[in-house]
């Protein structure tokens, strides 16, 4: 539930092609706690590209990471395409990801939830987008309160059905594209501000 929704939020609205959703692939992954080992995996998976893992995001050091695979779903729920991404954790509340640009995933500039925080800044010659989305995860037998329904109708919260218990989450992330690679830094920890995430992005871009 949550993983699928978050993946959808990261790549933005689908504006082209037969994609109707995303799901974690059945492809096996290998988690690494050694940043050098993960960098070797990146070099094998993304040949002829320049994805370099940051050793830290601000004061938050690399803790673990892997090459993860995601499948595209058509309108009938069939898997029809797989793409890899680098996913790494920093400190206790930050994540970094990188993957190849995909026209089916990245075409268009539509915002998913117009009423939630959204900002675009230029860092050098790179355009960086920040968004903060509020999510409500609920069990299938859960009935929304009048307040929750009103928030959903106003696009101020995204509701996902199928979790074991009711849970609220705020998902913040910055994304940008450079050299045919799409990057993202994200967090569920509201202790991080938009300024923090922009600063982390600037640090990564400056080292690319």
Short mmCIF file of N, CA, C and O in Angstrom, two decimals, residues 53-149:
data_model
loop_
_atom_site.label_atom_id
_atom_site.label_comp_id
_atom_site.label_asym_id
_atom_site.label_seq_id
_atom_site.Cartn_x
_atom_site.Cartn_y
_atom_site.Cartn_z
N UNK A 53 26.87 7.99 -5.67
CA UNK A 53 26.19 8.12 -4.39
C UNK A 53 26.86 9.18 -3.53
O UNK A 53 28.08 9.19 -3.38
N UNK A 54 26.08 10.08 -2.93
CA UNK A 54 26.68 10.99 -1.96
C UNK A 54 27.06 10.24 -0.69
O UNK A 54 26.34 9.33 -0.26
N UNK A 55 28.21 10.57 -0.12
CA UNK A 55 28.64 9.92 1.12
C UNK A 55 27.73 10.31 2.28
O UNK A 55 27.56 9.55 3.23
N UNK A 56 27.13 11.50 2.17
CA UNK A 56 26.23 11.99 3.22
C UNK A 56 25.29 13.03 2.62
O UNK A 56 25.58 13.62 1.57
N UNK A 57 24.18 13.24 3.28
CA UNK A 57 23.26 14.34 2.97
C UNK A 57 23.32 15.27 4.18
O UNK A 57 22.78 14.96 5.24
N UNK A 58 24.03 16.37 4.02
CA UNK A 58 24.28 17.22 5.18
C UNK A 58 25.12 16.46 6.19
O UNK A 58 26.18 15.92 5.86
N UNK A 59 24.61 16.36 7.42
CA UNK A 59 25.31 15.61 8.47
C UNK A 59 24.82 14.18 8.59
O UNK A 59 25.20 13.46 9.52
N UNK A 60 24.00 13.74 7.64
CA UNK A 60 23.38 12.42 7.70
C UNK A 60 24.13 11.46 6.79
O UNK A 60 24.07 11.56 5.57
N UNK A 61 24.83 10.51 7.39
CA UNK A 61 25.70 9.59 6.64
C UNK A 61 24.90 8.46 6.00
O UNK A 61 23.81 8.09 6.46
N UNK A 62 25.45 7.90 4.93
CA UNK A 62 24.88 6.72 4.28
C UNK A 62 24.77 5.57 5.29
O UNK A 62 25.69 5.32 6.06
N UNK A 63 23.63 4.88 5.27
CA UNK A 63 23.45 3.73 6.17
C UNK A 63 23.25 2.42 5.40
O UNK A 63 23.81 1.39 5.78
N UNK A 64 22.47 2.44 4.32
CA UNK A 64 22.24 1.23 3.54
C UNK A 64 21.59 1.60 2.21
O UNK A 64 21.09 2.72 2.04
N UNK A 65 21.59 0.65 1.29
CA UNK A 65 20.97 0.92 0.00
C UNK A 65 20.94 -0.32 -0.87
O UNK A 65 21.51 -1.36 -0.54
N UNK A 66 20.28 -0.19 -2.02
CA UNK A 66 20.15 -1.32 -2.94
C UNK A 66 19.72 -0.81 -4.31
O UNK A 66 19.34 0.36 -4.47
N UNK A 67 19.79 -1.70 -5.30
CA UNK A 67 19.17 -1.47 -6.60
C UNK A 67 17.81 -2.14 -6.55
O UNK A 67 17.72 -3.36 -6.41
N UNK A 68 16.75 -1.35 -6.61
CA UNK A 68 15.40 -1.90 -6.55
C UNK A 68 14.75 -1.86 -7.94
O UNK A 68 15.06 -0.99 -8.76
N UNK A 69 13.82 -2.78 -8.16
CA UNK A 69 13.16 -2.88 -9.46
C UNK A 69 11.66 -2.67 -9.29
O UNK A 69 11.05 -3.18 -8.35
N UNK A 70 11.08 -1.91 -10.21
CA UNK A 70 9.66 -1.59 -10.18
C UNK A 70 9.03 -1.96 -11.51
O UNK A 70 9.62 -1.71 -12.57
N UNK A 71 7.85 -2.55 -11.46
CA UNK A 71 7.13 -2.93 -12.67
C UNK A 71 6.03 -1.92 -12.99
O UNK A 71 5.35 -1.41 -12.09
N UNK A 72 5.85 -1.67 -14.28
CA UNK A 72 4.74 -0.85 -14.75
C UNK A 72 3.50 -1.74 -14.90
O UNK A 72 3.61 -2.89 -15.30
N UNK A 73 2.34 -1.17 -14.59
CA UNK A 73 1.08 -1.90 -14.73
C UNK A 73 0.21 -1.23 -15.78
O UNK A 73 0.13 0.00 -15.83
N UNK A 74 -0.47 -2.05 -16.60
CA UNK A 74 -1.44 -1.49 -17.52
C UNK A 74 -2.80 -1.39 -16.84
O UNK A 74 -2.95 -1.70 -15.65
N UNK A 75 -3.81 -0.97 -17.57
CA UNK A 75 -5.13 -0.74 -16.99
C UNK A 75 -5.79 -2.02 -16.49
O UNK A 75 -6.72 -1.96 -15.68
N UNK A 76 -5.30 -3.16 -16.96
CA UNK A 76 -5.84 -4.44 -16.50
C UNK A 76 -5.02 -5.04 -15.35
O UNK A 76 -5.29 -6.17 -14.92
N UNK A 77 -4.01 -4.30 -14.90
CA UNK A 77 -3.19 -4.78 -13.80
C UNK A 77 -2.08 -5.72 -14.22
O UNK A 77 -1.47 -6.38 -13.38
N UNK A 78 -1.80 -5.78 -15.52
CA UNK A 78 -0.73 -6.64 -16.02
C UNK A 78 0.62 -5.93 -15.96
O UNK A 78 0.72 -4.75 -16.29
N UNK A 79 1.66 -6.65 -15.56
CA UNK A 79 3.02 -6.10 -15.57
C UNK A 79 3.54 -6.12 -17.01
O UNK A 79 3.45 -7.14 -17.68
N UNK A 80 4.10 -4.98 -17.47
CA UNK A 80 4.58 -4.97 -18.85
C UNK A 80 5.94 -4.30 -19.02
O UNK A 80 6.47 -4.25 -20.12
N UNK A 81 6.55 -3.82 -17.97
CA UNK A 81 7.87 -3.20 -18.10
C UNK A 81 8.51 -3.05 -16.73
O UNK A 81 7.81 -2.79 -15.75
N UNK A 82 9.81 -3.21 -16.64
CA UNK A 82 10.54 -3.13 -15.38
C UNK A 82 11.65 -2.10 -15.49
O UNK A 82 12.33 -2.03 -16.52
N UNK A 83 11.83 -1.30 -14.45
CA UNK A 83 12.95 -0.36 -14.45
C UNK A 83 13.64 -0.38 -13.09
O UNK A 83 12.99 -0.53 -12.06
N UNK A 84 14.98 -0.26 -13.07
CA UNK A 84 15.72 -0.25 -11.82
C UNK A 84 15.91 1.16 -11.30
O UNK A 84 15.87 2.15 -12.05
N UNK A 85 16.10 1.27 -10.00
CA UNK A 85 16.43 2.55 -9.38
C UNK A 85 17.39 2.31 -8.22
O UNK A 85 17.37 1.24 -7.59
N UNK A 86 18.23 3.28 -7.97
CA UNK A 86 19.10 3.26 -6.81
C UNK A 86 18.32 3.83 -5.64
O UNK A 86 17.75 4.93 -5.75
N UNK A 87 18.27 3.11 -4.53
CA UNK A 87 17.56 3.60 -3.35
C UNK A 87 18.47 3.46 -2.14
O UNK A 87 18.91 2.35 -1.82
N UNK A 88 18.75 4.58 -1.48
CA UNK A 88 19.68 4.58 -0.37
C UNK A 88 19.12 5.38 0.80
O UNK A 88 18.39 6.36 0.61
N UNK A 89 19.47 4.95 2.01
CA UNK A 89 19.04 5.62 3.24
C UNK A 89 20.20 6.38 3.86
O UNK A 89 21.34 5.92 3.83
N UNK A 90 19.87 7.53 4.45
CA UNK A 90 20.85 8.37 5.11
C UNK A 90 20.34 8.76 6.49
O UNK A 90 19.19 9.22 6.61
N UNK A 91 21.18 8.56 7.51
CA UNK A 91 20.73 8.83 8.86
C UNK A 91 19.53 7.96 9.19
O UNK A 91 19.46 6.79 8.82
N UNK A 92 18.55 8.54 9.86
CA UNK A 92 17.36 7.77 10.25
C UNK A 92 16.09 8.23 9.55
O UNK A 92 15.06 7.61 9.71
N UNK A 93 16.18 9.29 8.75
CA UNK A 93 14.93 9.78 8.17
C UNK A 93 14.99 10.28 6.75
O UNK A 93 14.04 10.90 6.27
N UNK A 94 16.10 10.02 6.05
CA UNK A 94 16.24 10.52 4.69
C UNK A 94 16.48 9.38 3.71
O UNK A 94 17.14 8.40 4.03
N UNK A 95 15.97 9.55 2.49
CA UNK A 95 16.20 8.59 1.43
C UNK A 95 16.61 9.32 0.15
O UNK A 95 16.17 10.45 -0.09
N UNK A 96 17.45 8.65 -0.63
CA UNK A 96 17.93 9.19 -1.90
C UNK A 96 17.65 8.16 -2.97
O UNK A 96 17.81 6.96 -2.74
N UNK A 97 17.23 8.61 -4.15
CA UNK A 97 17.02 7.66 -5.24
C UNK A 97 17.47 8.28 -6.56
O UNK A 97 17.52 9.52 -6.71
N UNK A 98 17.81 7.41 -7.49
CA UNK A 98 18.20 7.84 -8.83
C UNK A 98 17.82 6.74 -9.81
O UNK A 98 17.95 5.55 -9.51
N UNK A 99 17.34 7.14 -10.98
CA UNK A 99 16.98 6.18 -12.03
C UNK A 99 17.07 6.89 -13.37
O UNK A 99 17.15 8.12 -13.45
N UNK A 100 17.05 6.11 -14.44
CA UNK A 100 17.08 6.68 -15.77
C UNK A 100 15.76 7.39 -16.08
O UNK A 100 14.69 6.96 -15.67
N UNK A 101 15.87 8.50 -16.82
CA UNK A 101 14.67 9.20 -17.31
C UNK A 101 13.84 8.24 -18.14
O UNK A 101 14.37 7.46 -18.93
N UNK A 102 12.53 8.28 -17.96
CA UNK A 102 11.59 7.43 -18.69
C UNK A 102 10.45 8.32 -19.16
O UNK A 102 9.72 8.89 -18.34
N UNK A 103 10.27 8.43 -20.48
CA UNK A 103 9.26 9.35 -21.02
C UNK A 103 7.85 8.99 -20.54
O UNK A 103 7.01 9.88 -20.35
N UNK A 104 7.58 7.70 -20.33
CA UNK A 104 6.25 7.30 -19.86
C UNK A 104 6.02 7.74 -18.42
O UNK A 104 4.89 7.99 -18.01
N UNK A 105 7.09 7.83 -17.63
CA UNK A 105 6.96 8.19 -16.22
C UNK A 105 7.10 9.69 -15.98
O UNK A 105 6.46 10.24 -15.08
N UNK A 106 7.93 10.34 -16.78
CA UNK A 106 8.35 11.70 -16.46
C UNK A 106 7.77 12.78 -17.37
O UNK A 106 8.05 13.95 -17.17
N UNK A 107 7.00 12.39 -18.35
CA UNK A 107 6.42 13.37 -19.26
C UNK A 107 5.38 14.22 -18.53
O UNK A 107 4.59 13.72 -17.74
N UNK A 108 5.38 15.52 -18.78
CA UNK A 108 4.36 16.39 -18.21
C UNK A 108 4.80 17.02 -16.91
O UNK A 108 5.75 16.61 -16.27
N UNK A 109 4.10 18.07 -16.50
CA UNK A 109 4.44 18.81 -15.30
C UNK A 109 3.25 18.93 -14.34
O UNK A 109 3.27 19.74 -13.42
N UNK A 110 2.21 18.15 -14.55
CA UNK A 110 1.02 18.23 -13.70
C UNK A 110 1.36 17.86 -12.26
O UNK A 110 2.12 16.93 -12.00
N UNK A 111 0.75 18.58 -11.32
CA UNK A 111 0.89 18.26 -9.90
C UNK A 111 -0.24 17.31 -9.50
O UNK A 111 -1.38 17.45 -9.94
N UNK A 112 0.07 16.34 -8.66
CA UNK A 112 -0.96 15.39 -8.24
C UNK A 112 -1.99 16.06 -7.35
O UNK A 112 -3.18 15.86 -7.50
N UNK A 113 -1.55 16.86 -6.38
CA UNK A 113 -2.45 17.44 -5.40
C UNK A 113 -2.21 18.95 -5.35
O UNK A 113 -1.33 19.42 -4.65
N UNK A 114 -3.00 19.70 -6.09
CA UNK A 114 -2.75 21.13 -6.26
C UNK A 114 -2.82 21.92 -4.97
O UNK A 114 -2.26 23.00 -4.89
N UNK A 115 -3.52 21.43 -3.97
CA UNK A 115 -3.69 22.20 -2.74
C UNK A 115 -2.59 21.93 -1.71
O UNK A 115 -2.62 22.49 -0.62
N UNK A 116 -1.62 21.08 -2.04
CA UNK A 116 -0.55 20.79 -1.09
C UNK A 116 0.72 21.52 -1.50
O UNK A 116 0.89 21.92 -2.65
N UNK A 117 1.65 21.75 -0.55
CA UNK A 117 2.83 22.58 -0.81
C UNK A 117 3.62 22.11 -2.03
O UNK A 117 3.89 20.93 -2.20
N UNK A 118 4.00 23.08 -2.86
CA UNK A 118 4.69 22.80 -4.11
C UNK A 118 5.54 24.01 -4.46
O UNK A 118 5.08 25.15 -4.41
N UNK A 119 6.81 23.79 -4.80
CA UNK A 119 7.70 24.90 -5.13
C UNK A 119 8.77 24.40 -6.10
O UNK A 119 9.24 23.27 -5.98
N UNK A 120 9.16 25.26 -7.03
CA UNK A 120 10.23 24.95 -7.97
C UNK A 120 11.31 26.01 -7.84
O UNK A 120 11.02 27.21 -7.84
N UNK A 121 12.58 25.57 -7.70
CA UNK A 121 13.72 26.49 -7.64
C UNK A 121 14.78 26.05 -8.63
O UNK A 121 14.96 24.85 -8.88
N UNK A 122 15.50 27.03 -9.16
CA UNK A 122 16.65 26.74 -10.01
C UNK A 122 17.91 26.74 -9.16
O UNK A 122 18.21 27.72 -8.47
N UNK A 123 18.62 25.62 -9.19
CA UNK A 123 19.92 25.52 -8.52
C UNK A 123 20.95 25.39 -9.63
O UNK A 123 21.08 24.33 -10.26
N UNK A 124 21.66 26.47 -9.90
CA UNK A 124 22.50 26.52 -11.08
C UNK A 124 21.61 26.42 -12.30
O UNK A 124 20.64 27.17 -12.43
N UNK A 125 21.89 25.48 -13.19
CA UNK A 125 21.06 25.29 -14.38
C UNK A 125 20.11 24.11 -14.23
O UNK A 125 19.56 23.61 -15.22
N UNK A 126 19.89 23.65 -12.98
CA UNK A 126 19.02 22.52 -12.72
C UNK A 126 17.75 23.00 -12.02
O UNK A 126 17.81 23.75 -11.04
N UNK A 127 16.60 22.56 -12.52
CA UNK A 127 15.31 22.91 -11.92
C UNK A 127 14.93 21.84 -10.90
O UNK A 127 14.82 20.66 -11.23
N UNK A 128 14.75 22.25 -9.64
CA UNK A 128 14.46 21.33 -8.54
C UNK A 128 13.04 21.59 -8.05
O UNK A 128 12.67 22.72 -7.74
N UNK A 129 12.25 20.52 -7.96
CA UNK A 129 10.86 20.63 -7.51
C UNK A 129 10.70 20.05 -6.11
O UNK A 129 11.17 18.94 -5.83
N UNK A 130 10.04 20.82 -5.25
CA UNK A 130 9.72 20.34 -3.89
C UNK A 130 8.22 20.13 -3.79
O UNK A 130 7.42 20.92 -4.30
N UNK A 131 7.83 19.05 -3.13
CA UNK A 131 6.42 18.82 -2.85
C UNK A 131 6.27 18.13 -1.51
O UNK A 131 7.11 17.33 -1.10
N UNK A 132 5.20 18.46 -0.81
CA UNK A 132 4.86 17.81 0.46
C UNK A 132 3.43 17.33 0.35
O UNK A 132 2.51 18.13 0.14
N UNK A 133 3.23 16.02 0.46
CA UNK A 133 1.90 15.42 0.30
C UNK A 133 1.47 14.73 1.58
O UNK A 133 2.25 14.00 2.19
N UNK A 134 0.24 14.95 1.98
CA UNK A 134 -0.33 14.29 3.16
C UNK A 134 -1.12 13.07 2.73
O UNK A 134 -1.95 13.14 1.82
N UNK A 135 -0.85 11.94 3.39
CA UNK A 135 -1.49 10.68 3.07
C UNK A 135 -2.26 10.14 4.27
O UNK A 135 -1.84 10.30 5.42
N UNK A 136 -3.37 9.49 3.98
CA UNK A 136 -4.13 8.76 4.99
C UNK A 136 -4.27 7.32 4.49
O UNK A 136 -4.88 7.07 3.45
N UNK A 137 -3.69 6.38 5.23
CA UNK A 137 -3.78 4.96 4.90
C UNK A 137 -4.83 4.33 5.80
O UNK A 137 -4.78 4.49 7.03
N UNK A 138 -5.78 3.62 5.20
CA UNK A 138 -6.90 3.09 5.97
C UNK A 138 -7.19 1.63 5.60
O UNK A 138 -6.91 1.20 4.47
N UNK A 139 -7.76 0.85 6.55
CA UNK A 139 -8.20 -0.52 6.22
C UNK A 139 -9.39 -0.49 5.27
O UNK A 139 -10.06 0.53 5.12
N UNK A 140 -9.67 -1.61 4.64
CA UNK A 140 -10.76 -1.67 3.67
C UNK A 140 -12.12 -1.41 4.29
O UNK A 140 -13.03 -0.90 3.63
N UNK A 141 -12.30 -1.76 5.57
CA UNK A 141 -13.60 -1.58 6.21
C UNK A 141 -13.73 -0.24 6.94
O UNK A 141 -14.68 -0.01 7.68
N UNK A 142 -12.78 0.65 6.73
CA UNK A 142 -12.78 1.94 7.42
C UNK A 142 -13.71 2.92 6.71
O UNK A 142 -13.74 2.99 5.47
N UNK A 143 -14.48 3.70 7.49
CA UNK A 143 -15.35 4.73 6.94
C UNK A 143 -14.76 6.10 7.25
O UNK A 143 -14.50 6.42 8.42
N UNK A 144 -14.55 6.90 6.23
CA UNK A 144 -13.99 8.23 6.43
C UNK A 144 -14.92 9.09 7.26
O UNK A 144 -16.15 9.04 7.10
N UNK A 145 -14.32 9.90 8.13
CA UNK A 145 -15.12 10.88 8.86
C UNK A 145 -15.48 12.01 7.91
O UNK A 145 -14.92 12.14 6.81
N UNK A 146 -16.42 12.85 8.32
CA UNK A 146 -16.81 13.99 7.48
C UNK A 146 -15.62 14.91 7.22
O UNK A 146 -15.44 15.43 6.11
N UNK A 147 -14.77 15.09 8.24
CA UNK A 147 -13.59 15.95 8.08
C UNK A 147 -12.60 15.34 7.09
O UNK A 147 -12.05 16.03 6.22
N UNK A 148 -12.37 14.03 7.20
CA UNK A 148 -11.44 13.35 6.29
C UNK A 148 -11.96 13.39 4.86
O UNK A 148 -11.20 13.61 3.92
N UNK A 149 -13.27 13.19 4.69
CA UNK A 149 -13.86 13.24 3.35
C UNK A 149 -13.71 14.63 2.75
O UNK A 149 -13.41 14.78 1.55
#
